[in-house]
PDB file of C-alpha atoms in Angstrom:
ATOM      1  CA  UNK A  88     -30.387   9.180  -7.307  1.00  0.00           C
ATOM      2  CA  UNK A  89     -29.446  12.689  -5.691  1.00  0.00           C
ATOM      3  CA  UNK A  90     -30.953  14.597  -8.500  1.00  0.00           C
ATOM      4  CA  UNK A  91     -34.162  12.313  -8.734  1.00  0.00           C
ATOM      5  CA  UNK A  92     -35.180  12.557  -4.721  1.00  0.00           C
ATOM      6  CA  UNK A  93     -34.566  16.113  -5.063  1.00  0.00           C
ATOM      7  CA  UNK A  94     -37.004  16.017  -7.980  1.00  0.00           C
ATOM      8  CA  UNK A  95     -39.473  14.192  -5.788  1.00  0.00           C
ATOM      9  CA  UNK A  96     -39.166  16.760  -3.554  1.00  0.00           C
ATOM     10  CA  UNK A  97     -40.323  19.251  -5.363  1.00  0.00           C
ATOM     11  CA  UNK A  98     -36.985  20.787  -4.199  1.00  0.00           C
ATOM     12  CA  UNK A  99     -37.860  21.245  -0.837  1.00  0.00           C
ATOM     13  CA  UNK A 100     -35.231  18.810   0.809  1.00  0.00           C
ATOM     14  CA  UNK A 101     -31.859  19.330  -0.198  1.00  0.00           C
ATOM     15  CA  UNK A 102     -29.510  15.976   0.205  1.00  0.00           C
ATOM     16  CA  UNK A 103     -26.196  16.405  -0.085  1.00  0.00           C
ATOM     17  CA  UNK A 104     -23.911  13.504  -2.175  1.00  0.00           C
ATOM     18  CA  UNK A 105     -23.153  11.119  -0.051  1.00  0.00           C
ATOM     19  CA  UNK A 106     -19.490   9.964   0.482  1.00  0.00           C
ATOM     20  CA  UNK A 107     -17.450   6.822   0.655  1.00  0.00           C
ATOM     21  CA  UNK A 108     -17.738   5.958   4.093  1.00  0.00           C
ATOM     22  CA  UNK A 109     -15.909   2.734   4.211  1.00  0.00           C
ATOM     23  CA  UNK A 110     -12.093   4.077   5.353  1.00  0.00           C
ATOM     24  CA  UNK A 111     -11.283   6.493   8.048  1.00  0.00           C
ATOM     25  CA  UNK A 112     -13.685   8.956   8.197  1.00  0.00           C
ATOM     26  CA  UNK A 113     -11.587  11.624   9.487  1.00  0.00           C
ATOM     27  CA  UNK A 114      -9.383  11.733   6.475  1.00  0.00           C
ATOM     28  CA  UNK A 115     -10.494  11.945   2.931  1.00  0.00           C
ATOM     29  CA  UNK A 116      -9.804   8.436   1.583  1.00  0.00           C
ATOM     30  CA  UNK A 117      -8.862   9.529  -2.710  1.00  0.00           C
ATOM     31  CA  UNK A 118      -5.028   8.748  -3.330  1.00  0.00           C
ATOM     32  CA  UNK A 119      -3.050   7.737  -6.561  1.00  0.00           C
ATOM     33  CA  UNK A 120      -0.100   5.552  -6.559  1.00  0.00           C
ATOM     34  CA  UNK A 121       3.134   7.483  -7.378  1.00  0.00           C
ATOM     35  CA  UNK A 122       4.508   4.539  -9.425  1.00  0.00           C
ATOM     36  CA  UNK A 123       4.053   1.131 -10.284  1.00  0.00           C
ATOM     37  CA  UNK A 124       6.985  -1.648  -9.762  1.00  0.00           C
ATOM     38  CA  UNK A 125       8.179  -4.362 -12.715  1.00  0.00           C
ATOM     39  CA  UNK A 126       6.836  -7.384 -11.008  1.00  0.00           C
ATOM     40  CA  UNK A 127       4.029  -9.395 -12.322  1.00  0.00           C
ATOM     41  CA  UNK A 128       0.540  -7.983 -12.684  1.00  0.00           C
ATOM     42  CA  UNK A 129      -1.421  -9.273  -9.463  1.00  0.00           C
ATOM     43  CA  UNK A 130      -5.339  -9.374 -10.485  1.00  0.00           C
ATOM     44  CA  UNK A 131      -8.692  -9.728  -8.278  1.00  0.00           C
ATOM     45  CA  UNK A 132     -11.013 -12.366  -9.895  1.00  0.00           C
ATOM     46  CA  UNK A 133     -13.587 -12.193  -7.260  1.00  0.00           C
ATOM     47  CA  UNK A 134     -14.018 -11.146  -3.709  1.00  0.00           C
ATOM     48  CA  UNK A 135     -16.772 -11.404  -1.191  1.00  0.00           C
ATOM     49  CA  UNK A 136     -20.128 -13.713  -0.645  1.00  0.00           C
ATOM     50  CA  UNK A 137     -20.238 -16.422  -3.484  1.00  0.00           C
ATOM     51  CA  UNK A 138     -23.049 -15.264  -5.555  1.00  0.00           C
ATOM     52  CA  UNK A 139     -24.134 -16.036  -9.455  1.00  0.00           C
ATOM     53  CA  UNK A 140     -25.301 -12.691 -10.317  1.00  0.00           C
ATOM     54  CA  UNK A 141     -21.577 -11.164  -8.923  1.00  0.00           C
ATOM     55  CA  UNK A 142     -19.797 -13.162 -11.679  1.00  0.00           C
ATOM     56  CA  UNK A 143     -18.827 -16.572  -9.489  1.00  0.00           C
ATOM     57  CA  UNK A 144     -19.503 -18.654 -12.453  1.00  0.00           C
ATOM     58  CA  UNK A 145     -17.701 -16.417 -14.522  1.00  0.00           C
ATOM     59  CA  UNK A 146     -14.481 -16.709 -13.259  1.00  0.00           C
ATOM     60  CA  UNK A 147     -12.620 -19.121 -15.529  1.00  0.00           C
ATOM     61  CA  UNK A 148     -13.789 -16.762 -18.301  1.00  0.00           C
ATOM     62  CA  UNK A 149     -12.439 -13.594 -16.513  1.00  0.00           C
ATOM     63  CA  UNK A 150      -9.039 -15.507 -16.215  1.00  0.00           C
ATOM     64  CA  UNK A 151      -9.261 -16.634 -19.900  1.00  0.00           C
ATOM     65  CA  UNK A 152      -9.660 -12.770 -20.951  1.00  0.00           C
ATOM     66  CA  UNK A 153      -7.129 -11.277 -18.593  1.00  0.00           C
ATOM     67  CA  UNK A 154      -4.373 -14.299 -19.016  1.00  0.00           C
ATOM     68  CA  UNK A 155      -0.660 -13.796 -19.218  1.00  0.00           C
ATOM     69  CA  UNK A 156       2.851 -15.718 -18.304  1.00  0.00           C
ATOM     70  CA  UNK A 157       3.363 -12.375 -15.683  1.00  0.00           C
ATOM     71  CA  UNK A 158      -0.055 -12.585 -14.210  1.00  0.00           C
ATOM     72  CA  UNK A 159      -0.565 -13.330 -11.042  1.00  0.00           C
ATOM     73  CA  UNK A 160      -4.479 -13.718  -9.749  1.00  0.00           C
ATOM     74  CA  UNK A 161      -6.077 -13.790  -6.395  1.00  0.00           C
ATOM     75  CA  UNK A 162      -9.504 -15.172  -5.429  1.00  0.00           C
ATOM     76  CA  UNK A 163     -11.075 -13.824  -2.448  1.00  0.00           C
ATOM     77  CA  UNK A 164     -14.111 -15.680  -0.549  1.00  0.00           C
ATOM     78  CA  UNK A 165     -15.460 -17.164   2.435  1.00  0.00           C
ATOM     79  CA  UNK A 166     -15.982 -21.060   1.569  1.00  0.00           C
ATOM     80  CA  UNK A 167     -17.371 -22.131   4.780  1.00  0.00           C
ATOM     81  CA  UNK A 168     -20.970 -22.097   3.626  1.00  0.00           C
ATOM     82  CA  UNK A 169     -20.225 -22.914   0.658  1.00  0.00           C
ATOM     83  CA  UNK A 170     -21.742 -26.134  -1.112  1.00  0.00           C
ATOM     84  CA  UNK A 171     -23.634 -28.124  -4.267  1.00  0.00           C
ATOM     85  CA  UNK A 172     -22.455 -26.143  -7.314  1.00  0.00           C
ATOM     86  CA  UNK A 173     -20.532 -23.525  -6.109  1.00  0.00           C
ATOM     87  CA  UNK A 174     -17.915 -25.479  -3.727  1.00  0.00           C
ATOM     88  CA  UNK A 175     -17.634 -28.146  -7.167  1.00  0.00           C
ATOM     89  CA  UNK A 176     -16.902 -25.190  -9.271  1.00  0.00           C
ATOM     90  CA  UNK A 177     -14.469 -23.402  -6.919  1.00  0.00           C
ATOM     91  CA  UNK A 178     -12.377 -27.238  -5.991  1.00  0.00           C
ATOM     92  CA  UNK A 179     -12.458 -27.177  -9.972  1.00  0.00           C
ATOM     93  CA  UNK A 180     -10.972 -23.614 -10.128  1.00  0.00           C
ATOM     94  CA  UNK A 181      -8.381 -24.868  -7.623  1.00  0.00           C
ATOM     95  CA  UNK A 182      -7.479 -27.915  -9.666  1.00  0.00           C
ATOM     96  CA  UNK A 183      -7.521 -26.413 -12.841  1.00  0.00           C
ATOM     97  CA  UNK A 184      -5.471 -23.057 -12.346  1.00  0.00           C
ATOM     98  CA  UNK A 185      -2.171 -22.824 -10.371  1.00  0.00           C
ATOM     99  CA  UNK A 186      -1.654 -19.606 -10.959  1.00  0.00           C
ATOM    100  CA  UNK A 187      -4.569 -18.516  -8.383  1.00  0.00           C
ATOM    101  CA  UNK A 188      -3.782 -17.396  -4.659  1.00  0.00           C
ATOM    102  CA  UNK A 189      -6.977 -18.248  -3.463  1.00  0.00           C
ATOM    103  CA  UNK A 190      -8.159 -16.943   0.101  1.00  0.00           C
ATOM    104  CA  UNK A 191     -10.155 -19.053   1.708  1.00  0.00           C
ATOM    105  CA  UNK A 192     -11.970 -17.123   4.567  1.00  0.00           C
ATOM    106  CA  UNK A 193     -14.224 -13.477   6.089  1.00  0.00           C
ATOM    107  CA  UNK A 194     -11.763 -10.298   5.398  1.00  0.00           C
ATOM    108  CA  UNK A 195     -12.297  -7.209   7.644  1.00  0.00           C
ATOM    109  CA  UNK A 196     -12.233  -4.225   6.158  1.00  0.00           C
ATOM    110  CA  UNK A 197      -8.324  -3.286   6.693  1.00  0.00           C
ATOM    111  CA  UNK A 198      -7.600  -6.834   5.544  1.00  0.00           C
ATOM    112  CA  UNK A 199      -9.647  -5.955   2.194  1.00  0.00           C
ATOM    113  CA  UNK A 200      -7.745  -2.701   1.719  1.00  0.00           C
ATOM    114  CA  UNK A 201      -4.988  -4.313   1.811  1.00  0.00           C
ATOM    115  CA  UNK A 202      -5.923  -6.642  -0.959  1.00  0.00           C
ATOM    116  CA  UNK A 203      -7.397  -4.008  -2.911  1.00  0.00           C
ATOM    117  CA  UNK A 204      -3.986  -2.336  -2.679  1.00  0.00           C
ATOM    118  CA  UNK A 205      -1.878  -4.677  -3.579  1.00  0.00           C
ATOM    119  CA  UNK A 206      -4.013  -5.167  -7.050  1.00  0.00           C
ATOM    120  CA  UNK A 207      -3.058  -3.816  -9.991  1.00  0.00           C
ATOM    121  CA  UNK A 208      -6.467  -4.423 -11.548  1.00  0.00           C
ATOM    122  CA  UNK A 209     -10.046  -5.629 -10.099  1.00  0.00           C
ATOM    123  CA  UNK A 210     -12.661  -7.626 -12.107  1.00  0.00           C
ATOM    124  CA  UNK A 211     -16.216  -6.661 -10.936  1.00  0.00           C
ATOM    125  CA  UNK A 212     -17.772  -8.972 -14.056  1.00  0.00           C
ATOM    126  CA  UNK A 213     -21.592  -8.529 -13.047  1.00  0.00           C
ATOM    127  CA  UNK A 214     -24.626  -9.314 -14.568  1.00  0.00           C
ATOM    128  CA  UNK A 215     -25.300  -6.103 -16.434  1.00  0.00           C
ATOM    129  CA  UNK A 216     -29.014  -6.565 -16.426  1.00  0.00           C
ATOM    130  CA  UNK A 217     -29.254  -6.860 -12.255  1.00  0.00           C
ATOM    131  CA  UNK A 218     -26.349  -3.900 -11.626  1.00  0.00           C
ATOM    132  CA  UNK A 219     -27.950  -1.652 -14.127  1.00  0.00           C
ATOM    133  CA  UNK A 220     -28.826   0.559 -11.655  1.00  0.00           C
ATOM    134  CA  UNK A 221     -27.409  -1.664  -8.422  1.00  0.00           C
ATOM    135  CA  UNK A 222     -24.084   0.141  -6.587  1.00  0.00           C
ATOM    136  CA  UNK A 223     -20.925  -1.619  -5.677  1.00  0.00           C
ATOM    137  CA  UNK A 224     -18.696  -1.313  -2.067  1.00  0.00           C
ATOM    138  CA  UNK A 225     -15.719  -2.846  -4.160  1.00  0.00           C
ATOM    139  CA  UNK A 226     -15.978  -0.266  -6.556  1.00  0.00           C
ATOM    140  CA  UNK A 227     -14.703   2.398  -3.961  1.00  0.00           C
ATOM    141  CA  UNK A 228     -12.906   0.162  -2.474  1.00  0.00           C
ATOM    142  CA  UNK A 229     -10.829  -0.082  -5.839  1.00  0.00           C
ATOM    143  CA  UNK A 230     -10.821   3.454  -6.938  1.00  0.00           C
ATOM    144  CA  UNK A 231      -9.919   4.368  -3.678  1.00  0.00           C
ATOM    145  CA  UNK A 232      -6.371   2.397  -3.850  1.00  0.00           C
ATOM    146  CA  UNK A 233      -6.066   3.747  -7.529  1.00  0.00           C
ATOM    147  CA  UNK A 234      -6.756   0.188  -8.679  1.00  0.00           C
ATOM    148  CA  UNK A 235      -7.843  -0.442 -12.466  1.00  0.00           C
ATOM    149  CA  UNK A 236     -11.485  -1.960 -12.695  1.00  0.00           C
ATOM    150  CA  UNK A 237     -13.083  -4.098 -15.546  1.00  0.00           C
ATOM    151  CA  UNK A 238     -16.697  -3.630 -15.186  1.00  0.00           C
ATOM    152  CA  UNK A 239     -19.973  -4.576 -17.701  1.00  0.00           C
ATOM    153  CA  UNK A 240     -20.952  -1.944 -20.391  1.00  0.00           C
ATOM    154  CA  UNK A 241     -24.386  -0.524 -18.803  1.00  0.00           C
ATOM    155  CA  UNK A 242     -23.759  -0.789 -15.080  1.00  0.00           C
ATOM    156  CA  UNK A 243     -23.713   1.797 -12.453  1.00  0.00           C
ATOM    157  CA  UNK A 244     -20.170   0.791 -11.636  1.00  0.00           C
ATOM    158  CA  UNK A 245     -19.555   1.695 -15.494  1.00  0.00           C
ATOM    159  CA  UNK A 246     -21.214   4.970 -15.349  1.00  0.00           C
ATOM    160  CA  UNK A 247     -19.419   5.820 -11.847  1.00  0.00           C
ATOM    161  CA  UNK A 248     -15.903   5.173 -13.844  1.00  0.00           C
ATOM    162  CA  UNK A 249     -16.686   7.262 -16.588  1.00  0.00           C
ATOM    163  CA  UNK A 250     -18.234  10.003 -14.304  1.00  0.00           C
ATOM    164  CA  UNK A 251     -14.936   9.940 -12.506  1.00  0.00           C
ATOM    165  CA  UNK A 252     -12.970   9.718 -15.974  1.00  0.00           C
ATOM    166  CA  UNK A 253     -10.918   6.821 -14.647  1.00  0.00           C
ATOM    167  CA  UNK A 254      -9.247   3.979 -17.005  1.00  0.00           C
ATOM    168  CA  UNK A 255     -10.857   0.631 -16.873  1.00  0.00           C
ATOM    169  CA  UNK A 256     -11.695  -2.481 -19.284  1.00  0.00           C
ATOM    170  CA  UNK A 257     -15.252  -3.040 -20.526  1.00  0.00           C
ATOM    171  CA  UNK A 258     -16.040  -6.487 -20.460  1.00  0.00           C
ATOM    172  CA  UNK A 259     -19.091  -8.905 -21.112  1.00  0.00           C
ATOM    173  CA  UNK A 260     -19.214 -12.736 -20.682  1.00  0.00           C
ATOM    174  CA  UNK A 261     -16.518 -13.457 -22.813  1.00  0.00           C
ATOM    175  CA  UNK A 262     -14.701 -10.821 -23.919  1.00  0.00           C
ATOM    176  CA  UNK A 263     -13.046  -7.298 -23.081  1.00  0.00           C
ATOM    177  CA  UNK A 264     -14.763  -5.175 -25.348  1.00  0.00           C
ATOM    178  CA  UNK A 265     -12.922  -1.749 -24.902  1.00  0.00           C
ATOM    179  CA  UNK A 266     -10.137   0.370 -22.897  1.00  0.00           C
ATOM    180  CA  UNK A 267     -10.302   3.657 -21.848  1.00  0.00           C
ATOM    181  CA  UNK A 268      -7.572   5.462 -20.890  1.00  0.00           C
ATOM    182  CA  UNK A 269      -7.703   8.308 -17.737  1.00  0.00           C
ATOM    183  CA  UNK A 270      -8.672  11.666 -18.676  1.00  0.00           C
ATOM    184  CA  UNK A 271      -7.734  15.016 -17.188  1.00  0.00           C
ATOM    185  CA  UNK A 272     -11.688  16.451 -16.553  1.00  0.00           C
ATOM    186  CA  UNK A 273     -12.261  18.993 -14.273  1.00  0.00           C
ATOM    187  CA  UNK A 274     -15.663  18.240 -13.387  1.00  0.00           C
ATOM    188  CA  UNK A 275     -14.379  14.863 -13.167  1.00  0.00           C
ATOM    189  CA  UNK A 276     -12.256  15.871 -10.360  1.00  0.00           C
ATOM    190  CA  UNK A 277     -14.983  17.400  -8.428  1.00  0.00           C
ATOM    191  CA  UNK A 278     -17.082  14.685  -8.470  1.00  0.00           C
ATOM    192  CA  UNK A 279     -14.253  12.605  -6.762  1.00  0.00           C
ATOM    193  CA  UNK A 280     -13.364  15.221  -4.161  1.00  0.00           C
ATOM    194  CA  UNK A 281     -16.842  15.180  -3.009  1.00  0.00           C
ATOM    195  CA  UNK A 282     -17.440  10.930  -3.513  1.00  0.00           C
ATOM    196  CA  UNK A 283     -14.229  10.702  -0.975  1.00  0.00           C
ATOM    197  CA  UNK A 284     -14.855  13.597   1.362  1.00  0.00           C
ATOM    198  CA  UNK A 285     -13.885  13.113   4.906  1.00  0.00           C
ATOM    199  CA  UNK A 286     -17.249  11.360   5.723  1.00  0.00           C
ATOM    200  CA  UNK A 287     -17.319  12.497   9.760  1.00  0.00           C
ATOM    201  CA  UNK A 288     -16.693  16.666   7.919  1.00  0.00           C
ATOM    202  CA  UNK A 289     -20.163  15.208   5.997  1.00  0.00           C
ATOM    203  CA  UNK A 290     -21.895  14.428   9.317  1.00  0.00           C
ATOM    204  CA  UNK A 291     -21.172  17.311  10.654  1.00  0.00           C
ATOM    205  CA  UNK A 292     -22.433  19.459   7.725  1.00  0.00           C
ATOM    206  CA  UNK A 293     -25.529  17.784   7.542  1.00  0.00           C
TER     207      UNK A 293
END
């Protein structure tokens, strides 16, 4: 998008990349865990507003691909508007799996990081056609607590991940079609430092 409005332009206005602005902005917000404990693996099926094109109806299928006897899964949404289809499926979710910690209400931002960050891996199982080109809070939000995503093939979020040469799953409807593992990428690196500079430094610069 950076390199297209500059293009548009005609190179007259330069835009600087614009960072993740979602943390503290006085502090740049890219970390990595320094290890992982041996407890069970603690997966995000879904958080935020209940909607189709985000996956809701999807998530029995995301649990199907991702299930283990050491998984643990959380479900993350705000049910109080919720009704028709959507609050049958999710009281059929409940019944059906045990195995889900579901949350049942608004999370502020701090309570979200906190979820994020205790997540070993986050499914973001979008339609591919609507997030071709369509960018993703949660996705920083993951990344940024050096969570594991599974993501659609030919999505931004995709792109981002590979940009950032970061492991994550490749899903579709059904399946997980591929794994890639992290990769040591210099320009890979930059790109990060700049996505999670501290964002009131990028005010100021601008």
């Amino acid at each position: 998008y950076q390199a297209e409005f500059n293009f548009l332009m005609n190179g007259e206005v330069e835009v600087k990349l614009h960072p993740y602005f979602l943390g503290n902005w006085h502090i740049g917000n890219f970390k990595r865990r320094d290890e992982y404990k041996e407890e069970p693996e603690k997966i995000l099926l879904y958080v935020g507003e209940v909607k189709e094109n985000k996956g809701f109806y999807q998530i029995q299928r995301s649990i199907n691909m991702f299930y283990g006897k050491r998984k643990v899964f959380f479900l993350a949404v705000n049910i109080k508007k919720m009704k028709g289809n959507k609050l049958l499926y999710y009281k059929r979710l409940r019944e059906k799996n045990k195995n889900i910690h579901f949350i049942d209400k608004f999370l502020s931002a701090f309570q979200l990081t906190d979820l994020f960050n205790k997540c070993d891996l986050v499914i973001l199982n979008y339609n591919s056609d609507e997030y071709r080109n369509k960018t993703s809070g949660f996705l920083w939000f993951a990344i940024q607590n050096d969570t594991i995503l599974a993501v659609p093939e030919n999505t931004w979020m995709k792109r981002e991940l590979v940009r950032m040469s970061l492991p994550h799953f490749i899903i579709n409807e059904k399946n997980i079609i591929a794994h890639r593992d992290f990769v040591v990428d210099s320009e890979a690196d930059k790109y990060s430092k700049l996505i999670f500079f501290p964002f009131w430094k990028w005010l100021e610069s601008i």
